[in-house]
Coordinates of C-alpha atoms and ligand atoms in Angstrom, one line a residue:
N1 CA 48.6 -59.9 -35.6
H2 CA 46.1 -62.0 -37.5
R3 CA 47.9 -65.2 -37.2
M4 CA 45.6 -68.1 -37.9
P5 CA 45.1 -70.6 -35.1
P6 CA 47.0 -73.8 -35.7
H7 CA 45.0 -76.6 -37.5
I8 CA 45.5 -80.0 -35.9
A9 CA 44.2 -83.3 -37.3
L10 CA 43.9 -86.3 -35.0
F11 CA 43.6 -89.8 -36.1
P12 CA 42.5 -92.5 -33.6
S13 CA 42.6 -96.2 -34.3
A14 CA 40.0 -98.9 -33.2
G15 CA 38.8 -99.6 -29.6
M16 CA 37.5 -97.5 -26.8
G17 CA 40.8 -97.5 -25.0
H18 CA 42.3 -95.8 -28.1
L19 CA 39.3 -93.5 -29.0
M20 CA 38.9 -92.1 -25.5
P21 CA 42.2 -90.3 -25.1
F22 CA 41.8 -88.9 -28.7
L23 CA 38.4 -87.4 -27.9
R24 CA 39.7 -85.9 -24.7
L25 CA 42.8 -84.5 -26.3
A26 CA 40.7 -83.1 -29.2
A27 CA 38.5 -81.3 -26.7
L28 CA 41.5 -80.0 -24.8
L29 CA 43.4 -78.7 -27.8
S30 CA 40.3 -77.1 -29.1
S31 CA 39.8 -75.2 -25.8
H32 CA 43.3 -73.7 -26.4
N33 CA 42.2 -71.9 -29.6
C34 CA 43.3 -74.6 -32.1
T35 CA 41.3 -75.6 -35.1
I36 CA 40.6 -79.3 -34.8
T37 CA 39.8 -82.0 -37.3
L38 CA 39.1 -85.4 -35.9
I39 CA 39.4 -88.1 -38.5
T40 CA 37.0 -91.0 -37.8
P41 CA 37.7 -94.3 -39.5
T42 CA 34.3 -95.9 -40.1
P43 CA 32.6 -98.3 -39.5
T44 CA 33.7 -98.8 -35.9
V45 CA 34.0 -102.2 -34.3
S46 CA 32.0 -101.5 -31.2
A47 CA 28.7 -99.7 -30.6
A48 CA 30.4 -97.9 -27.7
E49 CA 32.8 -96.2 -30.2
S50 CA 30.0 -95.0 -32.6
T51 CA 27.7 -93.7 -29.8
H52 CA 30.7 -91.8 -28.2
L53 CA 31.5 -90.2 -31.5
T54 CA 28.0 -89.0 -32.0
T55 CA 27.8 -87.6 -28.5
F56 CA 31.2 -86.0 -28.9
F57 CA 30.5 -84.2 -32.1
S58 CA 27.1 -83.0 -31.0
S59 CA 28.6 -81.4 -27.9
H60 CA 31.6 -80.0 -29.8
P61 CA 30.1 -78.4 -32.9
H62 CA 33.3 -76.4 -33.6
I63 CA 35.4 -79.6 -33.9
R64 CA 35.3 -80.8 -37.5
R65 CA 34.7 -84.4 -38.4
L66 CA 36.4 -86.0 -41.3
H67 CA 34.7 -89.4 -42.1
F68 CA 37.2 -91.9 -43.4
P69 CA 35.5 -95.0 -44.8
I70 CA 37.9 -97.9 -44.6
L71 CA 38.5 -100.6 -47.1
P72 CA 37.3 -104.2 -46.7
F73 CA 40.1 -106.3 -45.2
D74 CA 42.5 -107.7 -47.7
S75 CA 44.2 -110.8 -46.2
S76 CA 46.3 -111.4 -49.3
S77 CA 48.5 -108.4 -48.6
T78 CA 48.7 -108.8 -44.8
P79 CA 48.2 -112.4 -43.7
I80 CA 46.5 -112.3 -40.3
N81 CA 46.6 -115.0 -37.6
T82 CA 44.3 -113.5 -35.1
D83 CA 40.6 -113.5 -34.5
D84 CA 40.7 -110.4 -32.4
P85 CA 38.3 -108.0 -34.2
F86 CA 40.2 -104.9 -32.9
F87 CA 43.5 -106.2 -34.2
I88 CA 41.9 -107.0 -37.6
R89 CA 40.6 -103.5 -37.7
W90 CA 44.0 -101.9 -36.9
S91 CA 45.4 -103.7 -39.9
Q92 CA 42.5 -102.7 -42.1
I93 CA 42.9 -99.1 -41.0
S94 CA 46.6 -99.1 -41.9
Q95 CA 45.9 -100.6 -45.3
S96 CA 43.3 -97.9 -46.0
L97 CA 45.5 -95.0 -45.1
P98 CA 46.9 -94.1 -48.5
L99 CA 43.3 -93.1 -49.4
L100 CA 43.4 -90.4 -46.7
S101 CA 46.1 -88.5 -48.4
P102 CA 44.0 -86.4 -50.8
L103 CA 41.4 -85.8 -48.1
L104 CA 44.1 -84.3 -45.8
S105 CA 45.8 -82.2 -48.5
S106 CA 42.5 -80.6 -49.4
L107 CA 41.7 -79.5 -45.9
S108 CA 41.5 -75.7 -45.3
P109 CA 43.2 -74.0 -43.7
P110 CA 46.2 -76.3 -44.4
L111 CA 47.2 -78.6 -41.5
S112 CA 49.9 -77.4 -39.1
V113 CA 50.4 -80.9 -37.6
V114 CA 48.9 -84.4 -37.4
L115 CA 48.6 -86.6 -34.4
S116 CA 48.1 -90.3 -34.9
D117 CA 47.5 -93.4 -32.9
F118 CA 50.6 -95.5 -32.4
A119 CA 48.7 -98.4 -33.9
A120 CA 48.7 -96.5 -37.3
S121 CA 52.1 -95.0 -36.9
M122 CA 53.8 -96.7 -39.7
S123 CA 51.4 -95.8 -42.5
F124 CA 50.6 -92.5 -41.0
S125 CA 54.2 -91.3 -40.8
Q126 CA 54.6 -92.1 -44.5
L127 CA 51.5 -90.1 -45.2
A128 CA 52.7 -87.1 -43.2
D129 CA 56.1 -87.3 -44.8
H130 CA 54.5 -87.4 -48.3
L131 CA 52.4 -84.3 -47.4
S132 CA 55.3 -82.6 -45.5
I133 CA 53.2 -82.2 -42.3
P134 CA 54.9 -82.5 -38.9
Y135 CA 53.8 -85.7 -37.3
Y136 CA 53.3 -86.7 -33.6
V137 CA 52.3 -90.1 -32.1
V138 CA 49.7 -90.6 -29.4
F139 CA 50.7 -93.6 -27.3
S140 CA 47.6 -94.7 -25.3
S141 CA 49.5 -96.7 -22.6
S142 CA 51.9 -96.1 -19.8
A143 CA 55.4 -94.6 -20.3
R144 CA 56.7 -97.9 -18.8
F145 CA 54.9 -99.9 -21.5
L146 CA 56.3 -97.5 -24.1
S147 CA 59.8 -98.2 -22.8
L148 CA 59.2 -101.9 -23.4
F149 CA 57.3 -101.5 -26.7
A150 CA 60.1 -99.3 -28.2
S151 CA 62.7 -101.8 -27.1
L152 CA 61.0 -104.7 -28.8
P153 CA 63.2 -104.7 -31.9
S154 CA 66.3 -105.2 -29.7
L155 CA 65.0 -107.5 -27.1
N156 CA 66.3 -111.0 -26.9
L157 CA 63.4 -113.0 -25.5
G158 CA 64.8 -116.5 -26.2
G159 CA 67.2 -116.6 -23.2
I160 CA 66.7 -118.2 -19.8
E161 CA 66.7 -115.0 -17.8
D162 CA 63.5 -114.2 -15.9
Y163 CA 63.8 -110.5 -16.7
V164 CA 64.3 -108.2 -19.6
E165 CA 66.8 -105.4 -19.2
I166 CA 65.8 -102.0 -20.4
P167 CA 68.8 -99.6 -20.0
D168 CA 68.4 -97.2 -17.1
L169 CA 65.1 -98.7 -15.9
H170 CA 64.5 -101.4 -13.4
P171 CA 64.3 -104.8 -15.1
L172 CA 60.9 -106.0 -16.2
P173 CA 59.8 -109.6 -15.4
K174 CA 59.3 -111.6 -18.5
S175 CA 56.0 -112.8 -17.1
S176 CA 54.7 -109.3 -17.4
L177 CA 55.2 -109.1 -21.1
P178 CA 52.2 -109.5 -23.4
P179 CA 52.3 -113.2 -24.2
P180 CA 52.3 -112.6 -28.0
F181 CA 55.7 -110.8 -27.7
F182 CA 57.3 -114.3 -27.4
N183 CA 56.0 -115.2 -30.8
P184 CA 57.5 -112.9 -33.5
N185 CA 54.9 -114.2 -36.0
H186 CA 51.9 -113.3 -33.9
F187 CA 49.9 -110.4 -35.4
F188 CA 50.3 -108.1 -32.4
T189 CA 54.1 -108.6 -32.4
S190 CA 54.8 -108.1 -36.1
F191 CA 52.3 -105.2 -36.1
A192 CA 54.1 -103.6 -33.1
L193 CA 57.5 -104.1 -34.7
S194 CA 56.6 -102.4 -37.9
N195 CA 54.9 -99.5 -36.2
V196 CA 57.8 -99.0 -33.7
Q197 CA 60.2 -98.6 -36.6
S198 CA 58.4 -95.4 -37.5
F199 CA 58.5 -93.8 -34.1
P200 CA 61.8 -91.9 -34.7
K201 CA 60.1 -90.1 -37.6
A202 CA 57.7 -88.4 -35.1
K203 CA 58.4 -85.0 -33.6
G204 CA 57.1 -86.1 -30.2
M205 CA 55.0 -88.7 -28.4
F206 CA 51.9 -87.7 -26.4
L207 CA 51.2 -89.9 -23.4
N208 CA 48.2 -89.8 -21.1
T209 CA 50.4 -90.0 -18.0
F210 CA 51.9 -87.4 -15.7
E211 CA 55.4 -86.8 -14.5
E212 CA 54.7 -87.4 -10.8
F213 CA 53.2 -90.8 -11.5
E214 CA 55.9 -92.2 -13.8
M215 CA 58.9 -89.9 -13.0
E216 CA 61.6 -92.5 -13.4
T217 CA 60.5 -93.7 -16.8
I218 CA 59.6 -90.4 -18.3
T219 CA 62.9 -88.9 -17.2
A220 CA 64.9 -91.8 -18.6
L221 CA 63.0 -91.7 -21.9
N222 CA 63.4 -88.0 -22.3
N223 CA 67.1 -88.2 -21.5
G224 CA 67.5 -90.6 -24.3
R225 CA 69.0 -93.2 -22.1
V226 CA 66.5 -96.1 -22.6
L227 CA 67.1 -96.9 -26.2
S228 CA 70.5 -97.3 -27.7
A229 CA 69.5 -98.6 -31.1
M230 CA 67.0 -96.0 -32.0
K231 CA 66.4 -92.3 -31.2
L232 CA 62.9 -92.0 -29.7
P233 CA 61.3 -88.6 -30.0
H234 CA 60.6 -86.8 -26.7
V235 CA 57.7 -87.8 -24.6
I236 CA 55.0 -85.2 -23.8
P237 CA 53.1 -86.3 -20.7
I238 CA 49.7 -84.7 -20.7
G239 CA 47.7 -86.8 -18.3
P240 CA 45.5 -87.5 -16.6
L241 CA 43.3 -86.3 -19.5
E242 CA 40.0 -84.8 -18.4
P243 CA 36.7 -86.3 -19.7
F244 CA 35.2 -84.3 -22.5
K245 CA 32.2 -82.2 -21.6
V246 CA 28.8 -83.3 -22.8
E247 CA 26.5 -80.4 -23.5
N248 CA 22.8 -80.8 -22.7
G249 CA 24.2 -83.8 -20.9
E250 CA 21.0 -85.1 -19.3
K251 CA 22.0 -88.3 -17.7
S252 CA 20.3 -91.4 -19.0
E253 CA 17.5 -92.5 -16.7
K254 CA 19.5 -95.7 -16.0
G255 CA 22.6 -93.6 -15.2
S256 CA 20.8 -91.4 -12.7
D257 CA 19.4 -94.5 -11.0
Y258 CA 22.8 -95.8 -10.3
L259 CA 24.1 -92.4 -9.1
M260 CA 21.1 -92.2 -6.8
W261 CA 22.0 -95.6 -5.4
L262 CA 25.6 -94.4 -4.9
D263 CA 24.4 -91.3 -3.2
G264 CA 22.8 -93.5 -0.6
Q265 CA 26.1 -95.3 0.3
S266 CA 28.6 -94.0 2.8
D267 CA 31.9 -92.4 1.7
G268 CA 34.5 -94.8 0.5
S269 CA 32.4 -97.9 1.2
V270 CA 31.7 -99.2 -2.4
V271 CA 34.1 -101.3 -4.5
Y272 CA 33.7 -100.6 -8.3
V273 CA 34.5 -103.7 -10.5
S274 CA 35.1 -103.4 -14.2
F275 CA 37.4 -105.2 -16.6
G276 CA 37.2 -102.7 -19.4
S277 CA 35.7 -102.6 -22.8
R278 CA 37.8 -105.2 -24.7
T279 CA 37.7 -108.4 -22.8
A280 CA 35.2 -110.6 -21.0
M281 CA 36.0 -113.0 -18.1
S282 CA 34.8 -116.5 -18.5
K283 CA 31.3 -117.3 -17.1
E284 CA 32.9 -119.5 -14.5
Q285 CA 35.3 -116.8 -13.3
I286 CA 32.4 -114.3 -13.3
R287 CA 30.5 -116.5 -10.9
E288 CA 33.6 -116.7 -8.6
I289 CA 33.9 -113.0 -8.6
G290 CA 30.2 -112.7 -7.7
N291 CA 30.9 -115.2 -4.9
G292 CA 33.9 -113.1 -3.8
L293 CA 31.9 -109.9 -3.7
E294 CA 29.2 -111.6 -1.5
R295 CA 31.9 -112.9 0.8
S296 CA 33.8 -109.6 1.0
G297 CA 30.9 -108.0 2.9
C298 CA 31.6 -104.8 0.9
A299 CA 29.0 -102.8 -1.1
F300 CA 29.7 -103.1 -4.8
F301 CA 29.1 -101.6 -8.2
W302 CA 29.9 -104.2 -10.8
V303 CA 29.9 -103.7 -14.6
L304 CA 29.7 -107.0 -16.5
K305 CA 30.6 -108.0 -20.0
G306 CA 29.6 -111.3 -21.6
S307 CA 31.6 -111.0 -24.9
K308 CA 34.5 -109.2 -26.5
V309 CA 32.5 -107.0 -28.8
D310 CA 29.5 -105.2 -27.3
K311 CA 27.3 -105.7 -30.3
E312 CA 27.5 -109.4 -29.8
D313 CA 26.9 -109.3 -26.0
T314 CA 23.4 -110.7 -25.6
V315 CA 23.7 -112.9 -22.5
G316 CA 21.3 -111.8 -19.8
I317 CA 22.6 -110.9 -16.4
E318 CA 20.8 -113.8 -14.6
E319 CA 22.4 -116.2 -17.0
L320 CA 25.8 -114.8 -16.3
L321 CA 25.5 -114.6 -12.6
G322 CA 23.3 -117.5 -11.8
E323 CA 19.9 -117.4 -10.5
G324 CA 19.3 -115.6 -7.2
F325 CA 22.5 -113.5 -7.2
V326 CA 20.9 -110.2 -8.0
E327 CA 18.0 -110.9 -5.6
R328 CA 20.3 -112.0 -2.8
T329 CA 22.6 -109.0 -3.1
K330 CA 20.2 -106.2 -4.1
S331 CA 20.5 -104.5 -0.7
R332 CA 24.3 -104.4 -1.0
G333 CA 25.2 -104.1 -4.6
V334 CA 24.5 -103.3 -8.1
A335 CA 25.4 -105.5 -11.1
V336 CA 24.9 -104.0 -14.5
K337 CA 25.5 -105.0 -18.1
G338 CA 26.4 -102.5 -20.7
W339 CA 28.1 -99.1 -20.7
V340 CA 28.3 -96.9 -17.6
E341 CA 30.0 -93.5 -17.3
Q342 CA 33.1 -94.8 -15.5
E343 CA 34.5 -91.4 -14.6
E344 CA 31.2 -90.4 -13.1
I345 CA 31.3 -93.5 -10.9
L346 CA 35.0 -93.1 -10.0
S347 CA 34.5 -89.5 -9.0
H348 CA 31.6 -90.4 -6.6
P349 CA 32.6 -90.1 -2.9
A350 CA 31.0 -93.5 -2.2
I351 CA 33.7 -95.3 -4.2
G352 CA 36.5 -96.6 -2.1
G353 CA 38.3 -99.0 -4.4
F354 CA 38.4 -100.3 -8.0
V355 CA 39.0 -103.9 -9.1
S356 CA 40.4 -103.2 -12.6
H357 CA 42.0 -104.9 -15.6
C358 CA 44.4 -101.9 -15.7
G359 CA 43.6 -100.7 -19.2
W360 CA 45.7 -97.5 -19.1
N361 CA 42.8 -95.1 -19.3
S362 CA 41.2 -96.8 -16.3
V363 CA 44.5 -96.5 -14.3
M364 CA 44.7 -92.7 -15.1
E365 CA 41.0 -92.2 -14.2
A366 CA 41.6 -94.0 -10.9
A367 CA 44.7 -91.8 -10.3
R368 CA 42.7 -88.7 -11.1
H369 CA 40.1 -89.5 -8.5
G370 CA 42.6 -91.0 -6.0
V371 CA 40.8 -94.3 -6.0
P372 CA 43.0 -97.3 -4.9
V373 CA 43.1 -100.2 -7.4
L374 CA 43.2 -104.0 -7.1
A375 CA 44.8 -104.9 -10.3
W376 CA 43.7 -108.0 -12.3
P377 CA 45.3 -107.7 -15.7
I378 CA 43.8 -109.7 -18.6
H379 CA 46.0 -109.1 -21.6
G380 CA 48.4 -106.8 -23.5
D381 CA 50.0 -103.9 -21.6
Q382 CA 47.9 -104.5 -18.5
K383 CA 50.5 -106.3 -16.3
V384 CA 53.0 -103.6 -17.0
N385 CA 50.4 -101.0 -16.1
A386 CA 49.5 -102.9 -13.0
E387 CA 53.1 -102.7 -11.9
V388 CA 53.2 -99.0 -12.6
A389 CA 50.0 -98.5 -10.4
E390 CA 51.5 -100.6 -7.7
T391 CA 54.9 -98.8 -7.7
A392 CA 53.2 -95.4 -7.6
G393 CA 51.4 -96.6 -4.5
L394 CA 47.9 -96.5 -6.1
G395 CA 47.3 -100.2 -6.0
M396 CA 47.8 -103.7 -5.1
W397 CA 48.3 -106.6 -7.5
V398 CA 48.1 -110.3 -6.7
R399 CA 50.6 -111.7 -9.2
E400 CA 49.7 -115.3 -8.4
W401 CA 46.3 -114.7 -10.1
G402 CA 48.1 -114.5 -13.4
W403 CA 46.4 -113.1 -16.5
G404 CA 42.6 -113.0 -15.9
G405 CA 41.4 -116.3 -17.3
E406 CA 44.7 -118.1 -17.0
R407 CA 43.5 -119.9 -13.9
L408 CA 40.3 -119.9 -12.0
V409 CA 40.6 -117.7 -9.0
R410 CA 38.1 -118.8 -6.3
G411 CA 35.6 -116.5 -4.7
E412 CA 37.3 -116.9 -1.3
E413 CA 40.5 -115.4 -2.5
V414 CA 38.8 -112.7 -4.5
G415 CA 36.7 -111.7 -1.5
E416 CA 39.7 -111.7 0.8
K417 CA 41.7 -109.4 -1.4
I418 CA 38.8 -107.0 -2.0
R419 CA 38.4 -106.7 1.8
E420 CA 42.1 -106.1 2.2
M421 CA 42.1 -103.3 -0.4
M422 CA 39.0 -101.7 1.0
S423 CA 40.4 -101.6 4.6
D424 CA 43.9 -100.5 3.7
E425 CA 44.2 -97.1 5.2
K426 CA 47.7 -96.5 3.9
L427 CA 46.6 -97.2 0.3
R428 CA 43.7 -94.9 0.7
R429 CA 45.8 -92.1 2.0
R430 CA 48.3 -92.5 -0.8
G431 CA 45.4 -92.6 -3.2
R432 CA 44.3 -89.2 -2.0
E433 CA 47.8 -87.9 -2.4
I434 CA 48.0 -89.2 -6.0
G435 CA 44.7 -87.5 -6.8
E436 CA 46.1 -84.3 -5.4
E437 CA 49.3 -84.7 -7.6
A438 CA 47.1 -85.3 -10.6
R439 CA 45.2 -82.2 -9.9
K440 CA 48.4 -80.2 -9.5
A441 CA 49.8 -81.5 -12.8
W442 CA 47.1 -79.3 -14.5
E443 CA 47.6 -76.2 -12.4
Q444 CA 49.1 -73.1 -14.0
S445 CA 52.7 -74.3 -13.8
G446 CA 51.9 -78.0 -13.4
S447 CA 53.8 -80.6 -15.3
S448 CA 51.1 -81.6 -17.8
Q449 CA 49.8 -78.1 -18.3
K450 CA 53.4 -77.0 -19.1
A451 CA 54.0 -79.8 -21.5
L452 CA 50.8 -79.0 -23.4
M453 CA 51.6 -75.3 -23.5
E454 CA 55.0 -75.9 -24.9
F455 CA 53.6 -77.9 -27.7
I456 CA 50.9 -75.3 -28.5
D457 CA 53.3 -72.3 -28.3
E458 CA 55.7 -74.0 -30.7
L459 CA 52.8 -74.4 -33.2
K460 CA 51.8 -70.8 -32.8
H461 CA 55.2 -69.4 -33.4
Ligands
LIG501 BR1 33.7 -101.0 -20.0 C1 33.6 -99.2 -19.8 N1 32.4 -97.2 -19.3 O1 31.4 -99.2 -19.1 P1 40.8 -98.7 -20.9 C2 34.7 -98.4 -20.1 N2 34.6 -97.0 -20.0 O2 33.3 -95.2 -19.4 P2 40.0 -101.0 -22.6 C3 33.4 -96.4 -19.5 O3 36.4 -96.7 -21.5 P3 42.6 -101.7 -23.7 C4 32.4 -98.6 -19.4 O4 36.4 -95.1 -18.4 C5 38.0 -95.8 -20.1 O5 38.1 -94.4 -20.4 C6 36.8 -96.1 -19.3 O6 39.8 -97.8 -21.6 C7 35.7 -96.2 -20.4 O7 40.5 -100.2 -21.2 C8 37.8 -96.5 -21.4 O8 40.7 -98.6 -19.4 C9 38.4 -97.9 -21.4 O9 42.2 -98.3 -21.4 O10 41.2 -101.0 -23.5 O11 39.0 -100.3 -23.3 O12 39.7 -102.4 -22.1 O13 42.4 -103.2 -23.8 O14 43.0 -101.0 -25.0 O15 43.4 -101.3 -22.5

């Protein structure tokens, strides 16, 4: 039987939170004897995306790269009322997609299937339809957020109710919705609405989550009970995705310094603080967090960002933190600017808690390593994700803090909550259990392993 291995093309959109699951999924599928083409829209918005792509392809020489140069943005065809560089890029990528068609149809061997980012779903589903290639969506957030996102066309947000009802799921507080959802003219909302319409054309939706973590939602989605107006394809939970391997992965000198510092700390004593790759807290809030970390009395590892796009982030750490902070705290903590290997840090036994914006990748990484989370969502899906983490027992979330940046949270409060998380034995125990469940999801007959194998077997037969 000389059946060819299936040929799978993957298409990520812009932003590290979107790229990361694609790189991980590409590596995973390729380890199961599939031929993989990863399409890379270029240029990227952030430096982090381009360096990750370079590292990824040099450590996975058997994964093919299809460069896809995108067109300059044409605001006459899609008026855009956002200054978010990632949103603008999403739109630009969608506009450029018709140009991808000849590139895809000339690939050899012919494609068995294409997987695209939900942020390109609308244009990509048309492309796949035109080329008669089966099409899947990769949704890079929680199943809970998918249930909201997919309900968007039928939600009535104008009423006085405090909650939105999603059939068969517990109601979602309106205050947890991404604020742009209340404005149908906002870029994020109209873009979401148009992409959602194309979901039913997909054969399935991959999610970086796992059954044990989001049981109720996954079950409801897969029983077709959530959406009455539209038939959503079945959800394929394949999380938590494992980081891709880096060959010849000598750690950067800077990286090994940090790890050495962590090695010197006792187990579970260090709080890791990071608000992801897409947003920066205000300078004022950053100083309050610094103050909170000092007050908490805990050892800390803090990754700082001064601006939205890393290429523009030129503020020095002293300027962000105020003079004297680094000197005062150097025996107890590390504050760094720039990229760190987050999974390496989360997997270190010294880490006992994670103050996180709850970008979905970060939540899954915390789950994978059983690290409790103190949620401080900043935008988008993050309040919904914070709720999921809290419900699963992985985290605590101080709702009164609102969206990060909405109000100034004083150092006193921050310090107190950090101390509370770091000393909560119950949370820590539940964290370890979740880490165990995450590991089991990838055992021989584990839930995520099974979901992945079903997809691959179907392609091979
Ligand atoms: Br910052 C940072 N190192 O220094 P999320 C992030 N990451 O490895 P985001 C690092 O990037 P959205 C760093 O581990 C995760 O895999 C992190 O994705 C990694 O949040 C990824 O957590 C970040 O989903 O995206 O990028 O803010 O706003 O789309 O949620």
